[in-house]
Structure formats: C-alpha cells, structure tokens
PDB file of C-alpha atoms and ligand atoms in Angstrom:
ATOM      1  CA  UNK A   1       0.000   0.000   0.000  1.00 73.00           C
ATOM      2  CA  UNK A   2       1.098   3.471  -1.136  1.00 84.00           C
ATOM      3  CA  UNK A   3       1.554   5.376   2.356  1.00 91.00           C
ATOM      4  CA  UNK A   4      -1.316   8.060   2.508  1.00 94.00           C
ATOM      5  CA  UNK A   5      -2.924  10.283   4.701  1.00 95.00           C
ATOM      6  CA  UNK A   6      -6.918  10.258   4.616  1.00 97.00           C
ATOM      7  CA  UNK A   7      -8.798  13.569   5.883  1.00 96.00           C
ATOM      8  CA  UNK A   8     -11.484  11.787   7.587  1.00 97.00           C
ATOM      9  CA  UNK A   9     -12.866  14.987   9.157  1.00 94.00           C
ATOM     10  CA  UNK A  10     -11.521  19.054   9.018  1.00 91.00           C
ATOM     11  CA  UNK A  11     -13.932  20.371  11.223  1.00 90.00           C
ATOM     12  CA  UNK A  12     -14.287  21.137  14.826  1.00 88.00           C
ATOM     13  CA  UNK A  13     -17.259  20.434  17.567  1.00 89.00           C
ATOM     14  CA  UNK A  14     -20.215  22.862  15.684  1.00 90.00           C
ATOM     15  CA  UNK A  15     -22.772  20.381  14.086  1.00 92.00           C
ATOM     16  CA  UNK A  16     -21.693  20.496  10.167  1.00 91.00           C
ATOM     17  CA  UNK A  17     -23.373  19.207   7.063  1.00 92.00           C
ATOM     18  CA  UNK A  18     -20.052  19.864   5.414  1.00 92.00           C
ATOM     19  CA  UNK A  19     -17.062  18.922   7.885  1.00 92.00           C
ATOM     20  CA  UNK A  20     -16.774  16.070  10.025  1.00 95.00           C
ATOM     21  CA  UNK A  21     -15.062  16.668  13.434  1.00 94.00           C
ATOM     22  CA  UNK A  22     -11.248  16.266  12.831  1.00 94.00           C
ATOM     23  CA  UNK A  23      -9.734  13.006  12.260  1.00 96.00           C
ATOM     24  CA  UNK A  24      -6.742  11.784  10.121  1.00 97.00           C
ATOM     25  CA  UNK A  25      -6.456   7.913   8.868  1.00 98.00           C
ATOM     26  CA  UNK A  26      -2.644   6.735   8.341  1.00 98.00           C
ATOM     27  CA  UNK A  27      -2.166   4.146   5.714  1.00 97.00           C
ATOM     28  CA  UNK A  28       1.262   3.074   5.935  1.00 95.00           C
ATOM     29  CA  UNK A  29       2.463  -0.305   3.970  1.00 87.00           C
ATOM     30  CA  UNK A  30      -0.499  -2.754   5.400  1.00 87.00           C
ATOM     31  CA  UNK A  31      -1.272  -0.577   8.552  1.00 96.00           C
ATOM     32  CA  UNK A  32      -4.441   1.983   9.441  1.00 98.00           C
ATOM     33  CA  UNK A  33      -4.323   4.358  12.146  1.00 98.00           C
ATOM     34  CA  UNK A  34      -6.693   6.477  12.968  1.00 98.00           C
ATOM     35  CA  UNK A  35      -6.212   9.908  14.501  1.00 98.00           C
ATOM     36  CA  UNK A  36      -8.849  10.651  16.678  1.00 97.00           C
ATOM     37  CA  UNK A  37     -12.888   9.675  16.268  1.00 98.00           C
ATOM     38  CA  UNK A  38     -15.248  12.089  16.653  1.00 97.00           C
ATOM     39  CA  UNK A  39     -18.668  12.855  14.871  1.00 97.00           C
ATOM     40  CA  UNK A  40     -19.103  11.607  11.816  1.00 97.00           C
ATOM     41  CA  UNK A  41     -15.828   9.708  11.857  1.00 98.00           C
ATOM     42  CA  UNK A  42     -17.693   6.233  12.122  1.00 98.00           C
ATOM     43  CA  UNK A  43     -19.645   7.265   8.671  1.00 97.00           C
ATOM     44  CA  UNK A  44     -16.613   8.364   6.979  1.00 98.00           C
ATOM     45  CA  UNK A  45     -14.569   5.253   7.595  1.00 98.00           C
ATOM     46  CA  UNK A  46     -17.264   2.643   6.179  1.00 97.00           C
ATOM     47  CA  UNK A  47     -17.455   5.341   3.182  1.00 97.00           C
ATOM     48  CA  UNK A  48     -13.819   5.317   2.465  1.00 97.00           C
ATOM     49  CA  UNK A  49     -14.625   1.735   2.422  1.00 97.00           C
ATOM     50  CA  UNK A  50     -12.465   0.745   6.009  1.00 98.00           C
ATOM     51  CA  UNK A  51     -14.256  -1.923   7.532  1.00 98.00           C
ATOM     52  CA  UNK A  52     -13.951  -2.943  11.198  1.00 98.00           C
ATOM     53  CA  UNK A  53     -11.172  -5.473  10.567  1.00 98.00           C
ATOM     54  CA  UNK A  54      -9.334  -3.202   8.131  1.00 98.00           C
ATOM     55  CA  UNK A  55      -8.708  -0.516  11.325  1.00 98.00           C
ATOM     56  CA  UNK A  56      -6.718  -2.087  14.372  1.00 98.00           C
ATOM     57  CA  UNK A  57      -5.185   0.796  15.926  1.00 98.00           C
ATOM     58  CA  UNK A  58      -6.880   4.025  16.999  1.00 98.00           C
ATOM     59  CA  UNK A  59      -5.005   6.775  18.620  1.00 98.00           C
ATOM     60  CA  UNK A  60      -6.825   9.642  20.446  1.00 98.00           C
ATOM     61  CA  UNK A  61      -5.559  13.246  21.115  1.00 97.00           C
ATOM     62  CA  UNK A  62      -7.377  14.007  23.728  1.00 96.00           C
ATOM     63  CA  UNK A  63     -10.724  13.320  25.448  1.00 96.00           C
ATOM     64  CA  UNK A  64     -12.757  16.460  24.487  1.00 94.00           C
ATOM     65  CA  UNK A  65     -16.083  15.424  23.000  1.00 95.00           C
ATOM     66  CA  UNK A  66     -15.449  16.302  18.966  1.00 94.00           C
ATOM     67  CA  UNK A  67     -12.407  14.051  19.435  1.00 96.00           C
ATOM     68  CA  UNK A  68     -13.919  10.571  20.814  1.00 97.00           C
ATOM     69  CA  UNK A  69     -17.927  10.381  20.690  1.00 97.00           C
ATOM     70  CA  UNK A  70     -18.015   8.094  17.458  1.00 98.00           C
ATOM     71  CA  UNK A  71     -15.610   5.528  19.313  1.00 97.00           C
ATOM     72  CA  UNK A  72     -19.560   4.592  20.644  1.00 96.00           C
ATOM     73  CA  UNK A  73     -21.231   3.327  17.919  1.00 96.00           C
ATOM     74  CA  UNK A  74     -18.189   2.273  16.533  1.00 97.00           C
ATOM     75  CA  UNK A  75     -17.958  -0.360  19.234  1.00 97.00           C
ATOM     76  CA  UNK A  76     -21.405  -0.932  19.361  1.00 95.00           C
ATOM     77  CA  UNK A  77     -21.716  -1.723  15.344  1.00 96.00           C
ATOM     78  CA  UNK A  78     -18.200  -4.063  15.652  1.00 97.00           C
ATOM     79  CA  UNK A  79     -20.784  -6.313  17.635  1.00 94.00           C
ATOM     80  CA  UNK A  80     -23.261  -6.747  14.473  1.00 93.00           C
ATOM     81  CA  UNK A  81     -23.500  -8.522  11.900  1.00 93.00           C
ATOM     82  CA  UNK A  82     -23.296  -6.070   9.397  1.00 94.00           C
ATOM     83  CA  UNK A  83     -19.945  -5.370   9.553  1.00 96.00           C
ATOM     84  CA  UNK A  84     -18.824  -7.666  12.774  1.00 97.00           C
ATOM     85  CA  UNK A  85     -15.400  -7.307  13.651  1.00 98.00           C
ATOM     86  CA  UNK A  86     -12.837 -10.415  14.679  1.00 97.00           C
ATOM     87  CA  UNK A  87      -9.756  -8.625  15.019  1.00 98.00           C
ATOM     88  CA  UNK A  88      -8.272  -6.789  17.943  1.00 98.00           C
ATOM     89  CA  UNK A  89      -8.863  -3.162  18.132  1.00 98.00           C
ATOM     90  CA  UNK A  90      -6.059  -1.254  19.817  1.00 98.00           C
ATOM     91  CA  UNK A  91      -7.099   2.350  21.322  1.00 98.00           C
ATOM     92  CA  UNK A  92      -4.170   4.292  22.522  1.00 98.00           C
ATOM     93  CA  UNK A  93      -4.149   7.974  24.464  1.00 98.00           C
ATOM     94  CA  UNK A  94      -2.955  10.215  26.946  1.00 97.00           C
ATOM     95  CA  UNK A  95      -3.455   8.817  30.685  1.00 96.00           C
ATOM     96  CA  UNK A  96      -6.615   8.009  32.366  1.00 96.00           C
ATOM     97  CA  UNK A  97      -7.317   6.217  28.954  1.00 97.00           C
ATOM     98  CA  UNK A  98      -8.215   3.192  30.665  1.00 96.00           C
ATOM     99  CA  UNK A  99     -11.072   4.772  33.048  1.00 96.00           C
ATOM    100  CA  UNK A 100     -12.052   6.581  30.217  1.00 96.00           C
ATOM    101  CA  UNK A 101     -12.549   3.372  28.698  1.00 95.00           C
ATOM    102  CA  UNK A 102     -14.522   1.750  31.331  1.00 93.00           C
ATOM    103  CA  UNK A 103     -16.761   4.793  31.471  1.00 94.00           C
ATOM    104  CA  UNK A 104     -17.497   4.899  27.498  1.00 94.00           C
ATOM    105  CA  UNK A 105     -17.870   0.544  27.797  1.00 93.00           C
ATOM    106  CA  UNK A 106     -20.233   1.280  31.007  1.00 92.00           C
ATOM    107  CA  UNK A 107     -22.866   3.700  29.180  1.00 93.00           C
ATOM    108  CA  UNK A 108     -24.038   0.329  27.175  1.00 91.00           C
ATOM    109  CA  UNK A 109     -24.717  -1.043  30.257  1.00 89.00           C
ATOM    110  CA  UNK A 110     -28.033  -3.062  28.301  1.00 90.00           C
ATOM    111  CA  UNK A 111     -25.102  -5.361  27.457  1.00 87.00           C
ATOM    112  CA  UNK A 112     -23.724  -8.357  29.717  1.00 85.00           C
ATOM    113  CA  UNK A 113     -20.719  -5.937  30.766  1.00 81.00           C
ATOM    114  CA  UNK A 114     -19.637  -8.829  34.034  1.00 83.00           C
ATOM    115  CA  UNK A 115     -18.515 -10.906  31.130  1.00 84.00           C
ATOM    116  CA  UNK A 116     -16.762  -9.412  28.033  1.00 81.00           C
ATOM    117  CA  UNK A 117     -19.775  -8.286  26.035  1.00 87.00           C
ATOM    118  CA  UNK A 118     -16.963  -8.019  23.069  1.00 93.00           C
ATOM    119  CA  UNK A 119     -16.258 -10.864  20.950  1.00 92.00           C
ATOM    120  CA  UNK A 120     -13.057  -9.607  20.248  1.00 95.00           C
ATOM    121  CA  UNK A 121     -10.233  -8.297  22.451  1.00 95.00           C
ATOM    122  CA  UNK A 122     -10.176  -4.133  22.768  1.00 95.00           C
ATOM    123  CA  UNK A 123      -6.251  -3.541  24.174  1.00 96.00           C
ATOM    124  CA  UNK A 124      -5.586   0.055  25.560  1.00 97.00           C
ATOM    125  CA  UNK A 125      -2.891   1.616  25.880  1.00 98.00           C
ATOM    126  CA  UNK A 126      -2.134   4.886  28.045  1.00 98.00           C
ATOM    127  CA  UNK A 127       1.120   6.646  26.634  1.00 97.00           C
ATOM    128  CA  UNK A 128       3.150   9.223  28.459  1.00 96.00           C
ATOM    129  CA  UNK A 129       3.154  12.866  26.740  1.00 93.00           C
ATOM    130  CA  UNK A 130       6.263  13.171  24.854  1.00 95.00           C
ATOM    131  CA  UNK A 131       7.259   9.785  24.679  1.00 97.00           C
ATOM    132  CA  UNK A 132       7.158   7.462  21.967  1.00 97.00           C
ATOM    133  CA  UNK A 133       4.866   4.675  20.810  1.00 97.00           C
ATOM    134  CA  UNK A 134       5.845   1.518  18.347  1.00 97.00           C
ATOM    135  CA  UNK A 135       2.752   0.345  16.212  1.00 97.00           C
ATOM    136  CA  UNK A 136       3.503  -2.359  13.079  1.00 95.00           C
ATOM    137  CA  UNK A 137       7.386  -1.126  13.478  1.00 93.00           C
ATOM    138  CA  UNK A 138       6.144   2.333  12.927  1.00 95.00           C
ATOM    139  CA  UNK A 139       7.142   4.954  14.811  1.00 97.00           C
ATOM    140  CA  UNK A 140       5.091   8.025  16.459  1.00 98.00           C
ATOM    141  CA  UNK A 141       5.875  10.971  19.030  1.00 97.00           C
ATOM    142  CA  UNK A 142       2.627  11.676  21.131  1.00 97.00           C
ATOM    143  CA  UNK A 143       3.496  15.688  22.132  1.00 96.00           C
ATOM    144  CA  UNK A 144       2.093  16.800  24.686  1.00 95.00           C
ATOM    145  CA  UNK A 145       0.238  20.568  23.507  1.00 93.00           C
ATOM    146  CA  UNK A 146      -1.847  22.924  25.391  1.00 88.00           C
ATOM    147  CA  UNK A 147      -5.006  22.900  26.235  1.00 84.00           C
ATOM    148  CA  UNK A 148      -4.358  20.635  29.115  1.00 82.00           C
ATOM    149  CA  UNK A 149      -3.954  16.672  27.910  1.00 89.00           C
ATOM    150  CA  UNK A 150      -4.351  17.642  24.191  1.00 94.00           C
ATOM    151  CA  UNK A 151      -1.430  16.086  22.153  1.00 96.00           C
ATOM    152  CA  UNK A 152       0.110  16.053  18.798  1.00 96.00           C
ATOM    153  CA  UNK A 153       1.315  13.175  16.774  1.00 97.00           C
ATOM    154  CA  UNK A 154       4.815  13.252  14.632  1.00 97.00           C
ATOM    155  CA  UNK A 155       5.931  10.366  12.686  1.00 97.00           C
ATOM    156  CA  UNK A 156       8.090  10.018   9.254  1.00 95.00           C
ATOM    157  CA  UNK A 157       7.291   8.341   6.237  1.00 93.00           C
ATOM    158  CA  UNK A 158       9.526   7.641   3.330  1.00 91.00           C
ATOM    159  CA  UNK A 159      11.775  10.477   4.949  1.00 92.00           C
ATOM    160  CA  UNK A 160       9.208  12.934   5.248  1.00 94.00           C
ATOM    161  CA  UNK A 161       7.905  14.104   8.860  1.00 96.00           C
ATOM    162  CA  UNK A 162       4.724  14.523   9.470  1.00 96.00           C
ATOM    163  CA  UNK A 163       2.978  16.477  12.166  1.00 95.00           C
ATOM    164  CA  UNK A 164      -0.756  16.076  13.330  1.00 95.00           C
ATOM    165  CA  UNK A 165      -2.036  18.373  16.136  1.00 91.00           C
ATOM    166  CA  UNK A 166      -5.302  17.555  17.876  1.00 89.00           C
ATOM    167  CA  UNK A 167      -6.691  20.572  18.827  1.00 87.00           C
ATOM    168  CA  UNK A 168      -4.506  23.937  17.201  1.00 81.00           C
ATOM    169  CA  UNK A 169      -3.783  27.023  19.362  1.00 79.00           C
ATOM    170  CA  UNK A 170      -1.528  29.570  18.436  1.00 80.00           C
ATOM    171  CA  UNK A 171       1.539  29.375  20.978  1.00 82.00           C
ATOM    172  CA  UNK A 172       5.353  28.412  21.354  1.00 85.00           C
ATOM    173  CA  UNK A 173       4.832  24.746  21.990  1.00 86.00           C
ATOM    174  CA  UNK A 174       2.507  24.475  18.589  1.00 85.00           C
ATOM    175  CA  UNK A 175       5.095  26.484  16.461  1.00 85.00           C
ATOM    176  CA  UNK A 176       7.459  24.380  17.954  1.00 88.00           C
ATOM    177  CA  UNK A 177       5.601  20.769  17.149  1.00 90.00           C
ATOM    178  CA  UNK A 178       5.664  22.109  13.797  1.00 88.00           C
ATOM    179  CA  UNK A 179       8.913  23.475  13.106  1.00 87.00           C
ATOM    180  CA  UNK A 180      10.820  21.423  10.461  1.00 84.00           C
ATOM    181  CA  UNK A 181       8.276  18.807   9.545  1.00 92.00           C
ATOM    182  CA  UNK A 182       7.817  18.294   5.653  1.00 93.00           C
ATOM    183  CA  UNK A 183       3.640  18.384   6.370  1.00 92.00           C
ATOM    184  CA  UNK A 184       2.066  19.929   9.103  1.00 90.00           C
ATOM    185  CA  UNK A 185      -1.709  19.301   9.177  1.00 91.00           C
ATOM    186  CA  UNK A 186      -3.585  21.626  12.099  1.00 85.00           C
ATOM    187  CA  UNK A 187      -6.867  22.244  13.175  1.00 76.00           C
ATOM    188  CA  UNK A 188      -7.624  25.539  12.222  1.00 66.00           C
ATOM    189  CA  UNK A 189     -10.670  26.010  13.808  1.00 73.00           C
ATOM    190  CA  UNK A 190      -9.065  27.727  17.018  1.00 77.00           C
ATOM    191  CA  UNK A 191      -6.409  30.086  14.751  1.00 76.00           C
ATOM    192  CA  UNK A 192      -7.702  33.110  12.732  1.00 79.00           C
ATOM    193  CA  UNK A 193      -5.938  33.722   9.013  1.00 79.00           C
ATOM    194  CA  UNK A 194      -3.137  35.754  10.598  1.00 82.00           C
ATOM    195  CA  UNK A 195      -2.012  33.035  12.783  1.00 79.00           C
ATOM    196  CA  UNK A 196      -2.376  30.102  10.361  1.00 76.00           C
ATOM    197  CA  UNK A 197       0.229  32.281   7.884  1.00 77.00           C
ATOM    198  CA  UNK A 198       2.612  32.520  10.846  1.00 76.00           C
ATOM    199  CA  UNK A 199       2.443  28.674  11.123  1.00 71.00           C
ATOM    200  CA  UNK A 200       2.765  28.580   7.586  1.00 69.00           C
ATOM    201  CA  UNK A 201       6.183  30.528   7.860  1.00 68.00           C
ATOM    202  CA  UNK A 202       7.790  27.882  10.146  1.00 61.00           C
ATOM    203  CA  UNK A 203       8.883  25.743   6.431  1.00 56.00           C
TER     204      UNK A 203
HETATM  205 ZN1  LIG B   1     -10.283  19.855  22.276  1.00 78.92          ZN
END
C-alpha cells in the first residue's frame, strides 16, 4: 500500500453538514491508524470503504467530545453482523485512557458488561506525553500541547515528517511541534488567518 494520509474529518465540535469533526487515517504499507474519532468519523470510515477489521489501531488526542464520541457506535456496530469485527482493536491515548474506557464501555450497560460483552479483544494503551509509541514497526511521538492533555502526533514516512495536532492554538509549543516537519496538518478552527500564515512561515 502506497503510504497516505486520509482527511477523515476538518472540522471542529459545531454540528456540520459539510465537515466532520477532525480526524486523520494513516495508511502506511499494510497498517491503518486512525487519529482521533469524533462525529461523523464512524460514517466516513465505512465510506472510504475501512471496515472494522481493516482498522486495528486508533489513537486519540485528547478526550474532548469532537475528538472521541463516534468511538460509541463504533464499538457498538463491531458487535453486528453487518460489519462484525474479529480482530483486535487497539485504542491508545494520553493517561486516564483506561477509566475513560470503562466509562465509554459502562454507558451500554443493556449489554452483559460482568462478562466481556466483546467478541473480540479491545487492548488500551495509556502513553506518556512526549514519549514514543511503536505500532507495526512504525514509529510516532505523542506531544504533549496545550489545552491541558491535548497532544500532537509526529511520525516520518519515506523520509518525510509529518505532524498532526489535535486541537490547534496559536503558541510556542505548537510552532514548535511544527517546526521542520515536511507536512504539518492543524486544526484551524481555534487560529484566525493571521495566525495560520505565521504557522505557515515555520517551512
Ligand atoms: Zn479539544
């Protein structure tokens, strides 16, 4: 597989019949990642034609609502049998990932949640700001960005870095995440046009 990066989503948390909330799906060699899952993010994968065992691993920024709410039905449809998943699914995010977890897995509490109501193993993993996580011999830097818990992931393909915010705020430790990567891709929801040319000047 060609590596690629898939705008899921460009948007922010305001209801949209144009933008999904922002999201990002990594295709590298046989490996998707997903970049966050928030409205409309469950949609857009079946419609770029990713079904539940094509996505594995799914990395979240941070735990505000336009980042995480389609992780929901997401599980919930992986149980059908429209689209019923077998593999693992691998969530990974800043830490308190695992209560978060338990509290998202505890709203469905119509299902048999003493025993595993999942036929197939969810794995999560909390990851340290500013440290480094291995996925498929891949390589990604989870950066830690304000507002509080928000992070940034920066990776390199075919000796190219790339840089993926969650949310975007003008400041140091943004220009700094994107200083020197080859692609930068930011929310631009929180910046106005005279901010989003600054970052632009950091190439
Ligand atoms: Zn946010």
């Amino acid at each position: 597989m060609t590596p690629s990066i898939v705008f899921l989503g460009t948007g922010n948390a305001d209801i949209s019949l144009q933008k999904n909330t922002a999201s990002v799906l990594i295709q590298l060699d046989k490996t998707n990642i997903l970049f966050d899952i928030g409205r409309g993010i469950a949609n857009a994968l079946f419609r770029y034609g990713i079904r539940q065992d094509d996505l594995e691993h799914i990395i979240i920024s941070h735990f505000h609502t336009d980042h995480i709410s389609d992780l929901l039905p997401y599980l919930h449809s992986a149980r059908q049998s429209g689209d019923k998943r077998t593999k693992p699914l691998n969530i990974y995010g800043p830490t308190g990932l695992k209560d978060f977890m338990l509290k998202i897995i505890g709203i469905m509490e119509y299902l048999d949640l003493e025993k595993n109501p999942f036929e197939f193993p969810i794995n999560t993993f909390e990851i340290e700001s500013n440290s480094k996580v291995v996925i498929d011999n891949h390589e990604f830097e989870f950066v830690s960005l304000p507002p509080a818990n928000n992070h940034g992931l920066k990776f390199s393909v075919n000796d190219k870095t790339v840089a993926i915010t969650g949310d975007s705020y003008f400041h140091n430790e943004e220009k700094e995440f994107v200083n020197n990567s080859d692609i930068a891709i930011i929310d631009s929801s929180h910046l106005n046009s005279d901010e989003i040319i600054q970052f632009d000047k950091q190439f």
